[in-house]
CSV table of C-alpha atoms and ligand atoms in Angstrom, one decimal:
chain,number,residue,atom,x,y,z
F,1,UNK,CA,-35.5,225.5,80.9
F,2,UNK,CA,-32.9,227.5,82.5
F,3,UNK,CA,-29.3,226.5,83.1
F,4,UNK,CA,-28.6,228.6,86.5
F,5,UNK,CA,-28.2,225.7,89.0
F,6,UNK,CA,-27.7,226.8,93.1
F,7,UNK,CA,-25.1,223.7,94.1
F,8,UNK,CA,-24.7,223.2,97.4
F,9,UNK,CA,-22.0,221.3,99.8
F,10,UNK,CA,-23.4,221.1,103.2
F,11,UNK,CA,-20.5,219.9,105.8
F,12,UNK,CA,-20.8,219.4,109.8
F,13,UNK,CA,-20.4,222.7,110.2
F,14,UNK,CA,-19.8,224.5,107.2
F,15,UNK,CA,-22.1,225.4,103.4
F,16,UNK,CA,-20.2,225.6,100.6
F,17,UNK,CA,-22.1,227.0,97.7
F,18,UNK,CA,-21.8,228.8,94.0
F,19,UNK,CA,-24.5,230.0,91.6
F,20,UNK,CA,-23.7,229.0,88.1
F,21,UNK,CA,-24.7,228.5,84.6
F,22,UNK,CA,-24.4,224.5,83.5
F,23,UNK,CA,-23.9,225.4,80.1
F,24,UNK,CA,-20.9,227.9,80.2
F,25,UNK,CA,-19.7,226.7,83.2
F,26,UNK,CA,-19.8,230.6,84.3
F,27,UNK,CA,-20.1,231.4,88.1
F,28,UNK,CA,-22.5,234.2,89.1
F,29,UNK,CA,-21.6,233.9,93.0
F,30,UNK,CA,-20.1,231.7,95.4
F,31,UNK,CA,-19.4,231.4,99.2
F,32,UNK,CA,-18.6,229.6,102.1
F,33,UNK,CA,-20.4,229.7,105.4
F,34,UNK,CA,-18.1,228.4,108.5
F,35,UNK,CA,-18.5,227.7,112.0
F,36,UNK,CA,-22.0,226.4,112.1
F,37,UNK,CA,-23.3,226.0,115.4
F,38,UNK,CA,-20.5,226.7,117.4
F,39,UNK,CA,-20.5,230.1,119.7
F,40,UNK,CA,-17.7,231.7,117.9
F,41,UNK,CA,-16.3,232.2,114.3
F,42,UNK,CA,-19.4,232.3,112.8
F,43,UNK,CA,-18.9,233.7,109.2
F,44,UNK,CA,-20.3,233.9,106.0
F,45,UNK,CA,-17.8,235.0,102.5
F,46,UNK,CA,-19.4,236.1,100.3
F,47,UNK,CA,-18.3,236.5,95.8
F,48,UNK,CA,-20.4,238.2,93.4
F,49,UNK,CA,-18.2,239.4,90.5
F,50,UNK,CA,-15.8,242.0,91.8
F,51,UNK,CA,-18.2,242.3,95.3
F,52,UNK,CA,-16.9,240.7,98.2
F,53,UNK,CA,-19.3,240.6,101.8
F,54,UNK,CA,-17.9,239.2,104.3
F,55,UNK,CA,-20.7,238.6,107.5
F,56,UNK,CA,-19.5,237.5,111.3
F,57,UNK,CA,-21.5,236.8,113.8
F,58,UNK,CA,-23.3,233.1,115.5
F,59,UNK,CA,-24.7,230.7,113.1
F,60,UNK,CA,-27.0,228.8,114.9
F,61,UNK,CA,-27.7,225.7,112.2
F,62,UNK,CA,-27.8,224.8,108.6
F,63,UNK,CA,-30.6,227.3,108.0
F,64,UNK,CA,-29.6,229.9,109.4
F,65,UNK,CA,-26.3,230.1,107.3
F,66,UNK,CA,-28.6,229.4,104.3
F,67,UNK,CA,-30.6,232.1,104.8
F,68,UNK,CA,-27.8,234.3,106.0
F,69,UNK,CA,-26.4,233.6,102.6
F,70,UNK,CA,-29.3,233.9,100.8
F,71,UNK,CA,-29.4,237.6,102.4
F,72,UNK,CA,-26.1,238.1,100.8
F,73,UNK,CA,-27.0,237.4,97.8
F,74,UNK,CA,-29.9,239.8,97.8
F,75,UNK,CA,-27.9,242.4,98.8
F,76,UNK,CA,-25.3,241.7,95.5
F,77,UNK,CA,-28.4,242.0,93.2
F,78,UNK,CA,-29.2,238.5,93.3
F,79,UNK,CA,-33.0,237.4,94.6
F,80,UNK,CA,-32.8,233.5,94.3
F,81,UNK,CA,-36.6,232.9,94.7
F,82,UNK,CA,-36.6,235.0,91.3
F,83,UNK,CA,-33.6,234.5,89.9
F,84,UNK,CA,-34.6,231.8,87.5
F,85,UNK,CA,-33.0,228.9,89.1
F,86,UNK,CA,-33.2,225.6,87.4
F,87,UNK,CA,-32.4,223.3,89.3
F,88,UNK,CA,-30.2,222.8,93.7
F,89,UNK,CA,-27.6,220.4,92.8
F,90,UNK,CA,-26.7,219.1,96.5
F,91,UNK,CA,-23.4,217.3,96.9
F,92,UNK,CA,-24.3,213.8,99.1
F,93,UNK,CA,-21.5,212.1,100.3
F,94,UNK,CA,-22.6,208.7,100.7
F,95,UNK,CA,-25.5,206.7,98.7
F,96,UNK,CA,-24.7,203.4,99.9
F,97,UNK,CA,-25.4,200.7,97.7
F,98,UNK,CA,-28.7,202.5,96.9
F,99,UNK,CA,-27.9,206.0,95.0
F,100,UNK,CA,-25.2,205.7,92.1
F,101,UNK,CA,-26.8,207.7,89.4
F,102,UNK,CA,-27.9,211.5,90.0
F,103,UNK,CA,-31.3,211.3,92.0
F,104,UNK,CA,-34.3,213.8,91.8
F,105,UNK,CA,-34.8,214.5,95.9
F,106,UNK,CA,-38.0,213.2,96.8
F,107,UNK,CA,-39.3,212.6,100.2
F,108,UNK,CA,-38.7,209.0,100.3
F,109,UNK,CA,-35.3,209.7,99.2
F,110,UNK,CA,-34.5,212.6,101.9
F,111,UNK,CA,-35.5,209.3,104.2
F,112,UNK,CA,-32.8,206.8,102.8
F,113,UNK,CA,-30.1,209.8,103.0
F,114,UNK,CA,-30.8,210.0,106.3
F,115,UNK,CA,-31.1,206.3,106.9
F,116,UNK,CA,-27.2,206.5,105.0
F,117,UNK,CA,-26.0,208.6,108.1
F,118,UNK,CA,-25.1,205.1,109.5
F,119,UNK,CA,-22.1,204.7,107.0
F,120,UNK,CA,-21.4,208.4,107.0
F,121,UNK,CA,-22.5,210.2,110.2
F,122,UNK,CA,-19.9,213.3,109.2
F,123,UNK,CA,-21.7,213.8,106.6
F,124,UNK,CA,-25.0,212.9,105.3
F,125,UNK,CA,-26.8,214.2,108.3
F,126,UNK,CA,-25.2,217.5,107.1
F,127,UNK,CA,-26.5,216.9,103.4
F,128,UNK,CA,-29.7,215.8,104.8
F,129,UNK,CA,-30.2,219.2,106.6
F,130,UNK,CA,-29.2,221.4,103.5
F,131,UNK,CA,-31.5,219.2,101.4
F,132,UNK,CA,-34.5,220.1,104.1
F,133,UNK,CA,-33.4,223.8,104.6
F,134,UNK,CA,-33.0,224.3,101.0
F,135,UNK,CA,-36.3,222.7,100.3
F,136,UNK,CA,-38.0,225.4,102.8
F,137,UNK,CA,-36.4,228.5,101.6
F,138,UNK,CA,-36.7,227.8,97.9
F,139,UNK,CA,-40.1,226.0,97.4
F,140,UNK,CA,-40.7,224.4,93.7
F,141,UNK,CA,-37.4,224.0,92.7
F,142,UNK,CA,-36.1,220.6,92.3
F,143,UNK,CA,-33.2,219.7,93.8
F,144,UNK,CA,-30.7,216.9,93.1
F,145,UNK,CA,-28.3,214.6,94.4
F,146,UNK,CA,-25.0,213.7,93.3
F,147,UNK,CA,-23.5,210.9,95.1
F,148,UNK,CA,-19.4,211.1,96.1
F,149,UNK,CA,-19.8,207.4,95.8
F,150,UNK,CA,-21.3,206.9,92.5
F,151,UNK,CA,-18.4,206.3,90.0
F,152,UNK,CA,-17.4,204.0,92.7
F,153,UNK,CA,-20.2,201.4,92.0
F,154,UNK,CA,-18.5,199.5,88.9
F,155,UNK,CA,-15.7,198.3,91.3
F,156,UNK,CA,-15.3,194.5,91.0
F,157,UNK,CA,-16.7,192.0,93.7
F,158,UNK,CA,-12.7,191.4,94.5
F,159,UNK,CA,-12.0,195.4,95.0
F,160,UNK,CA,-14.7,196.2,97.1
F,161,UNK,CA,-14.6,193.2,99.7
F,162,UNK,CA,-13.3,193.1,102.7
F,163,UNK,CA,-11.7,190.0,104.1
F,164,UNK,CA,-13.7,189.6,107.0
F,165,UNK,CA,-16.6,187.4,108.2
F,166,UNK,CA,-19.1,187.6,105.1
F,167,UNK,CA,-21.9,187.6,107.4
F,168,UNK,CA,-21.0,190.8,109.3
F,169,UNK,CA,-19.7,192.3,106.8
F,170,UNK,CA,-23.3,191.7,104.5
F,171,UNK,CA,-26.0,192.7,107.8
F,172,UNK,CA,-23.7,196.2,108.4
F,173,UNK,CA,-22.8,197.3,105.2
F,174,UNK,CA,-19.3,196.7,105.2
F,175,UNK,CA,-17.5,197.4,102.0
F,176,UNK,CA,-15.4,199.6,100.1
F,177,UNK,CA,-17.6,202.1,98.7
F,178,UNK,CA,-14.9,205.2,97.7
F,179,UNK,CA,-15.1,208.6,97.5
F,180,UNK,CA,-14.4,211.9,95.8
F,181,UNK,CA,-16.3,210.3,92.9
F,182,UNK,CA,-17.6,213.4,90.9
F,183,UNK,CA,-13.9,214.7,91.1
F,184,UNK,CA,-12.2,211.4,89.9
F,185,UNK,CA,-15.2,211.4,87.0
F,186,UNK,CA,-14.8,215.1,86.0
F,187,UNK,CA,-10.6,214.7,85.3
F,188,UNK,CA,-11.1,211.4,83.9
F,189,UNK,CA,-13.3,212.5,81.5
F,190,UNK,CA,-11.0,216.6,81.4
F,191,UNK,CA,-8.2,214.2,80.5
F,192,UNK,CA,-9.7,212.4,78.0
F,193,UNK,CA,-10.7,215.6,76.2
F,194,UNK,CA,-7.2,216.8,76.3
F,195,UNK,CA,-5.6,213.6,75.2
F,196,UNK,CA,-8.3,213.9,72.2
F,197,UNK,CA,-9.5,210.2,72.5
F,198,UNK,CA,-12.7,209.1,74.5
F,199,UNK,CA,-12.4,208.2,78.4
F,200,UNK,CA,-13.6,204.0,76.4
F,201,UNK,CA,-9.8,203.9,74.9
F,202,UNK,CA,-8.2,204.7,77.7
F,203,UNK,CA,-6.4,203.2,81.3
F,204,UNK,CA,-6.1,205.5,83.7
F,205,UNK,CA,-4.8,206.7,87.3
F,206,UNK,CA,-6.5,209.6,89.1
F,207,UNK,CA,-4.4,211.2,92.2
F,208,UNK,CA,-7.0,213.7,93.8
F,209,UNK,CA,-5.0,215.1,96.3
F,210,UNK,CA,-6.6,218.0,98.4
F,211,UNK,CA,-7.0,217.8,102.6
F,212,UNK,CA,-8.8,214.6,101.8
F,213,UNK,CA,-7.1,212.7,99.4
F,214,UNK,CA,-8.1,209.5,97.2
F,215,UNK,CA,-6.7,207.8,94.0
F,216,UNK,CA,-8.3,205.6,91.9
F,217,UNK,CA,-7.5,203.0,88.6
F,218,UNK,CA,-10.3,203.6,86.0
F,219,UNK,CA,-10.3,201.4,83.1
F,220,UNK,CA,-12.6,202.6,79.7
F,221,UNK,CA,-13.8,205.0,81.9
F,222,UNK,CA,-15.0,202.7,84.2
F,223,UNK,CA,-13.5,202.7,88.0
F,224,UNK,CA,-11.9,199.4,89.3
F,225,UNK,CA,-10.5,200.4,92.3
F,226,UNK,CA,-9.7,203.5,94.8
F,227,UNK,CA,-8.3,204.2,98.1
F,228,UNK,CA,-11.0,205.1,100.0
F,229,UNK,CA,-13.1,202.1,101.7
F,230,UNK,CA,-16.2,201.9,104.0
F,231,UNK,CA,-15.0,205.8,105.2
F,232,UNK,CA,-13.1,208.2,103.3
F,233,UNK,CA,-10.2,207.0,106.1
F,234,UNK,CA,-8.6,204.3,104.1
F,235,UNK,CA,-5.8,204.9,101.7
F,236,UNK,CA,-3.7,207.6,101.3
F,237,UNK,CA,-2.1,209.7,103.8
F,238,UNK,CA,-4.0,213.2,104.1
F,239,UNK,CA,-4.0,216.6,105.6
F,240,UNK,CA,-5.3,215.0,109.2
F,241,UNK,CA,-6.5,211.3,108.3
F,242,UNK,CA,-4.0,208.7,108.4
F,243,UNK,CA,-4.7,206.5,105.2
F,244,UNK,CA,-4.5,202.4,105.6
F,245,UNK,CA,-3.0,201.3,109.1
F,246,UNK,CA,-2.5,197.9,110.9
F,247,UNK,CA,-6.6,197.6,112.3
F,248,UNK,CA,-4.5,196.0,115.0
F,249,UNK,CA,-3.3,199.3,116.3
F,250,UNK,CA,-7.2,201.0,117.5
F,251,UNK,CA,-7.2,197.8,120.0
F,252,UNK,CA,-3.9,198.4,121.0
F,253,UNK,CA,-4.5,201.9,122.0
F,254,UNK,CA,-7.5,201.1,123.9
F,255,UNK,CA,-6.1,198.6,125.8
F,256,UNK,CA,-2.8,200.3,126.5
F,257,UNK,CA,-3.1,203.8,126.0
F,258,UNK,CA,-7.3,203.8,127.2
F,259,UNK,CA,-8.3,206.0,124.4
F,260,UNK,CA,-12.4,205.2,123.9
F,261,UNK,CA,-14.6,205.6,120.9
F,262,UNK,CA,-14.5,209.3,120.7
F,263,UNK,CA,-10.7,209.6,121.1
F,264,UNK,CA,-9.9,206.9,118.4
F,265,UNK,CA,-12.2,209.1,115.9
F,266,UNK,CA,-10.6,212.0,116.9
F,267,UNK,CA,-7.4,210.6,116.4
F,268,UNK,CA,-8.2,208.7,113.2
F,269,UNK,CA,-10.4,212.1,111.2
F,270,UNK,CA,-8.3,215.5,112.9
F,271,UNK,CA,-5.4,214.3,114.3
F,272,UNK,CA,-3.4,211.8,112.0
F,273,UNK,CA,-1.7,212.3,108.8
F,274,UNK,CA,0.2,215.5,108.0
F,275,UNK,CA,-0.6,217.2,110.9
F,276,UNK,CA,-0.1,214.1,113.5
F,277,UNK,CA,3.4,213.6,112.0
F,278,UNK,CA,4.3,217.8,111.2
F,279,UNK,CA,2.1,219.4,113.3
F,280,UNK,CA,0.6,221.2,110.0
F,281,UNK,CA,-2.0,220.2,107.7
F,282,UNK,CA,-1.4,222.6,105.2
F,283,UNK,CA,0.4,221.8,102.8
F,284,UNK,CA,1.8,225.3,102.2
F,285,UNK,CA,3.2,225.2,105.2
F,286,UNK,CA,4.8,221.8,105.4
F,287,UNK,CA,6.7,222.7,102.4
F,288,UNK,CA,8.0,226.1,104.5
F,289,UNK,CA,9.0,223.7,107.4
F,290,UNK,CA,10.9,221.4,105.3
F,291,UNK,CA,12.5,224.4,103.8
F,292,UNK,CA,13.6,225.4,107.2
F,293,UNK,CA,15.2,222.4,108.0
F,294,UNK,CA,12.4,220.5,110.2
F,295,UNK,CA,13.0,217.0,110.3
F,296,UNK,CA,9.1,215.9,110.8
F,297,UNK,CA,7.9,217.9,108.2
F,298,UNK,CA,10.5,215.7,106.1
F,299,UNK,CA,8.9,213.0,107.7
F,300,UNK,CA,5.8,213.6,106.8
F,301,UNK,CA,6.2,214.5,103.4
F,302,UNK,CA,8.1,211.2,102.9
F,303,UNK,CA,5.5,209.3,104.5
F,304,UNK,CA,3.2,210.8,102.2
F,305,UNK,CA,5.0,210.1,99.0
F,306,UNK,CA,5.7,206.7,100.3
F,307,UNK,CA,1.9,205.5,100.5
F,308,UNK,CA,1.0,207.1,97.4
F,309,UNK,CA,3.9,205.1,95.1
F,310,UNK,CA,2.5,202.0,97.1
F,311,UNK,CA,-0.7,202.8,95.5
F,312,UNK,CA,0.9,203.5,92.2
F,313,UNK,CA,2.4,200.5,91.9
F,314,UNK,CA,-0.5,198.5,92.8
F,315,UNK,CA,-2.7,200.5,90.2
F,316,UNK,CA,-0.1,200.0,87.6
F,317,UNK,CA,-0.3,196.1,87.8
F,318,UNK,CA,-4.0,196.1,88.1
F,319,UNK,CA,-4.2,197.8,85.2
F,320,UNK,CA,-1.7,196.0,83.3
F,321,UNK,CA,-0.5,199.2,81.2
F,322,UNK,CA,-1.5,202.9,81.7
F,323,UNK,CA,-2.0,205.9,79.0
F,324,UNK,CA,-2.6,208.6,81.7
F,325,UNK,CA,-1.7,209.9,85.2
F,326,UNK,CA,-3.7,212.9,86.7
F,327,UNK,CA,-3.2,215.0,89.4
F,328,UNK,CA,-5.9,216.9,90.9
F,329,UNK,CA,-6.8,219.3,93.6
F,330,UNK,CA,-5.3,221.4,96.1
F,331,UNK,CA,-2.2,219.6,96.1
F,332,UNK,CA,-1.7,217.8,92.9
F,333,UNK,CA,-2.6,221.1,91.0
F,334,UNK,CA,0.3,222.8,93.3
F,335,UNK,CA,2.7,221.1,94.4
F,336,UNK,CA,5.7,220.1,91.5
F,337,UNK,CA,7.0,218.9,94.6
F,338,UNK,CA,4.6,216.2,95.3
F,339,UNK,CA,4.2,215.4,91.8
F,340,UNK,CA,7.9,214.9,91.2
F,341,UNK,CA,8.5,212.7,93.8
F,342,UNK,CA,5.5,210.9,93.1
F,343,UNK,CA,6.5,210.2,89.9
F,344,UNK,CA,10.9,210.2,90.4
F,345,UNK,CA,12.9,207.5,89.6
F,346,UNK,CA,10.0,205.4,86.8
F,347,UNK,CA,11.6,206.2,83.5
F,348,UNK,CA,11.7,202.8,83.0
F,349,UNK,CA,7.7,202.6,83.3
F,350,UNK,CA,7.4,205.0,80.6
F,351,UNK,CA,6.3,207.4,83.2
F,352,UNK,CA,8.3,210.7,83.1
F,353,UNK,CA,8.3,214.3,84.2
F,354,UNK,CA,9.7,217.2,82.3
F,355,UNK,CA,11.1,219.6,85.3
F,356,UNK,CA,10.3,222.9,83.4
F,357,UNK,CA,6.9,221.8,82.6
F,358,UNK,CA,6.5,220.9,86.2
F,359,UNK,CA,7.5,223.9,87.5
F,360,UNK,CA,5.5,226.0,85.5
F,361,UNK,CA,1.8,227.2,86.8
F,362,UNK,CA,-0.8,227.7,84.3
F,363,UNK,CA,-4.8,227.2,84.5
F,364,UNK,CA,-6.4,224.5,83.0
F,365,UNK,CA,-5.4,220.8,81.8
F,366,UNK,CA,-1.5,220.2,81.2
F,367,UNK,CA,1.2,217.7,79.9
F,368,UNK,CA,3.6,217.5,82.5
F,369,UNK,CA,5.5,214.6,81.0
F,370,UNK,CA,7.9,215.5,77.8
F,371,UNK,CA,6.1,214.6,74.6
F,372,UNK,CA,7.8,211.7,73.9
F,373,UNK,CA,7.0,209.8,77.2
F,374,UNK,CA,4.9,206.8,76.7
F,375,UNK,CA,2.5,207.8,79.7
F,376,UNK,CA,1.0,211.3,79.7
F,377,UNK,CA,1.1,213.2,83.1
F,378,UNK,CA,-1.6,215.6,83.2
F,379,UNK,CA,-2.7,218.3,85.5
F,380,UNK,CA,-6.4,218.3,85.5
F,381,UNK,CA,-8.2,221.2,87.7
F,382,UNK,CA,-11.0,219.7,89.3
F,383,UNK,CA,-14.2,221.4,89.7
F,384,UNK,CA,-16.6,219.3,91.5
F,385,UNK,CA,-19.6,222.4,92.0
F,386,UNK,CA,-19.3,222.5,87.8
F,387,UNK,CA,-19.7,218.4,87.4
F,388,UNK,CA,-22.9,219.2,90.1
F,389,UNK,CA,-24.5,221.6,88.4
F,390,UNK,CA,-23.9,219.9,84.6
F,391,UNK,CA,-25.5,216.1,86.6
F,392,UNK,CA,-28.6,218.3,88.1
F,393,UNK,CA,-29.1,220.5,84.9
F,394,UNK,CA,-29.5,217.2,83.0
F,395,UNK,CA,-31.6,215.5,84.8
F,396,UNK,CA,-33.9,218.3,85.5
F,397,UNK,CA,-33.7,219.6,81.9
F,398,UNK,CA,-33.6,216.3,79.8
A,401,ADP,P1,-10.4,220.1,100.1
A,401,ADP,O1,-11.4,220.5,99.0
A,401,ADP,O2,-10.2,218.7,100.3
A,401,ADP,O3,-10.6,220.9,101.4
A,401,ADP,P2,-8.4,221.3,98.4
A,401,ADP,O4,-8.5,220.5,97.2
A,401,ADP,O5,-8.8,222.7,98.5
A,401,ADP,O6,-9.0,220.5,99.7
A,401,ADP,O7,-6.8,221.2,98.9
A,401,ADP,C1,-6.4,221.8,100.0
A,401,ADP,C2,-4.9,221.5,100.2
A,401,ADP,O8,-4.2,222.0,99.0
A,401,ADP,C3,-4.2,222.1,101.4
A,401,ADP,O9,-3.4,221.2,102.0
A,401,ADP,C4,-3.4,223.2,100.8
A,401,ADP,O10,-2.2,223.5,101.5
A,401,ADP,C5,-3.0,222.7,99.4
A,401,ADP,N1,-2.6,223.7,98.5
A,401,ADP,C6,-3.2,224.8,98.0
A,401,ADP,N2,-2.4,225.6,97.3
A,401,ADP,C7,-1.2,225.0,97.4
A,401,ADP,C8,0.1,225.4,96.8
A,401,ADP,N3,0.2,226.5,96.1
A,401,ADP,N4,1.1,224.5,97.1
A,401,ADP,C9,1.0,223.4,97.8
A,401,ADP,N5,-0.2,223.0,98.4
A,401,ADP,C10,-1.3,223.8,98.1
């Protein structure tokens, strides 16, 4: 059976998708279509090789962009109701306490996604509509999903409870659940092949710092705790979402400030983190602020740091002694500067970082820790798409 797998990441209002072999891990296209549904931006980027299309104009829905890109494909050589396609790998952010395996997409299980939207409503409507779109303009094919929760669902009764009424908590679903799953699996497991010894052996903590951003303590390659709760809102501080805060303070804001429902969510998913304290969610340009003497950027990069050593600490003790750190993503694979100051001042943890090495960019996994410290600092390239495609392509093909 063949190894090309289409995998798919259907947001609110954006597709991200690439076209890839499972096997070699080699991309034959990828894109992004943005601005879904709203009257202007629409656009659809297009990479085939050296080829580049770009397309503006509305994008009225989901399908719409998928068939827009399915044009663009077509017009780089590429027909994808011919091309041979295994297998639709479709990123699903939430599978509740249903989905932690990858699942073949069946009707009834198009339904439960749905029926998810209730812990997710960002996101698996979004993943819902891709799944039915994609279903339409590719007939035959099977199509898979792979949960953002599903390494999440060995964490112990103790990690994943909340500490509220038992009853609620049980009729609503309330829990810790976690994301960025396939990420936090895919460097675990990068990490273990660098280090040489299998992902069983080894204690580890996972940074995967990007706009969202989540950590996690995995144990024999099993996860027993991460940031992210109930929502990906919980934990660390991020490019616009806050991380943990006092629940006291939504009340307070209603009361005082008369914020309702829709302002809190706004305030809690676009306008917290970075950007509430810097006025930038980019981290590229935080660090040019700080470098031009602006005392909130500071602030916020502090802030930042400051939660994540929280959760370092804590991961530490739960895990009683580590053999590996890994940073991942948009910032943790670029930023020395969050990575030092992650890491400054623990020498006496066995947890080092060798400046030079730091400093230095280079693709694939790293040691950013000198050789003789006891805990090795890696820098692990995720590649979610690639841990999509290799989950569909084995279940389809096995
Ligand atoms: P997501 O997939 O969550 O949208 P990414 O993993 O792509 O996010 O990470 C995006 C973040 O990575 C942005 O804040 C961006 O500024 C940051 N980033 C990308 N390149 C660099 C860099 N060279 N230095 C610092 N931060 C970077």
């Amino acid at each position: 059976m063949s190894d090309l797998v289409l995998v798919l990441n259907c947001g609110s209002s954006s597709i991200k998708y690439q076209l890839l072999h499972a096997d070699s891990a080699q991309v034959r296209a990828s894109g992004l279509v943005e601005k879904i549904g709203e009257a202007h931006g629409g656009r659809v980027v297009h990479e085939c090789g050296e080829q580049k299309l770009v397309h503006e104009g509305p994008i009225p829905d989901h399908r719409a962009g998928l068939r827009q890109a399915f044009e663009m494909f077509r017009a780089t050589g590429i027909d994808l109701t011919t091309a041979g396609i295994g297998a639709v790998g479709h990123r699903v952010v939430h599978g509740g306490e249903v989905f932690w395996q990858p699942t073949l997409i069946t009707g009834e299980v198009l339904r439960t996604i749905r029926e998810l939207s209730v812990l997710a409503p960002l996101h698996n409507p979004a993943n819902a509509i891709g799944i039915e779109s994609t279903s339409e303009l590719l007939p035959g094919i099977p199509e898979v999903a792979v949960f953002d929760t599903a390494f999440f669902h060995t964490l112990p009764e103790a990690a994943r409870t909340y500490a509220i009424d038992a009853k609620i908590a049980a009729a609503h679903g309330v829990r810790r659940y976690g994301f960025h799953g396939t990420s936090h699996e895919y460097v675990s497991e990068k990490a273990a092949e660098y280090l040489g010894r299998p992902t069983s052996e080894l204690n580890q903590i996972i940074f995967h710092l990007g706009n969202g951003a989540s950590a996690s303590a995995v144990r024999g390659g099993l996860a027993i705790d991460t940031t992210m709760g109930m929502t990906p809102l919980e934990g660390l501080v991020m490019g616009t979402r806050p991380g943990d805060l006092d629940p006291g303070i939504m009340p307070h804001l209603m009361n005082v400030a008369g914020l309702d429902l829709p302002a809190v969510e706004q305030l809690l998913n676009r306008d917290s983190g970075i950007k509430g304290l810097s006025g930038v969610n980019d981290f590229r340009e935080l660090q040019q602020l700080i470098e031009g003497g602006d005392a909130q950027a500071k602030l916020a990069f502090d802030v930042y740091i400051h939660q994540l050593r929280r959760y370092l600490g804590a991961y530490l003790v739960e895990l009683g002694t580590v053999d590996t750190i890994v940073f991942t993503a948009g910032v943790g694979e670029n930023s020395p500067a969050v990575r030092a100051a992650a890491l400054a001042g623990l020498t006496g943890l066995g947890i080092d970082v060798d400046n030079a090495r730091n400093e230095t960019r280079a693709p694939g996994v790293r040691r950013i820790s000198p050789d003789s410290a006891p805990v090795a600092v890696l820098v692990v390239p995720t590649n979610e798409e690639l841990a999509i495609a290799r989950a569909a392509d084995e279940l389809v093909n096995s």
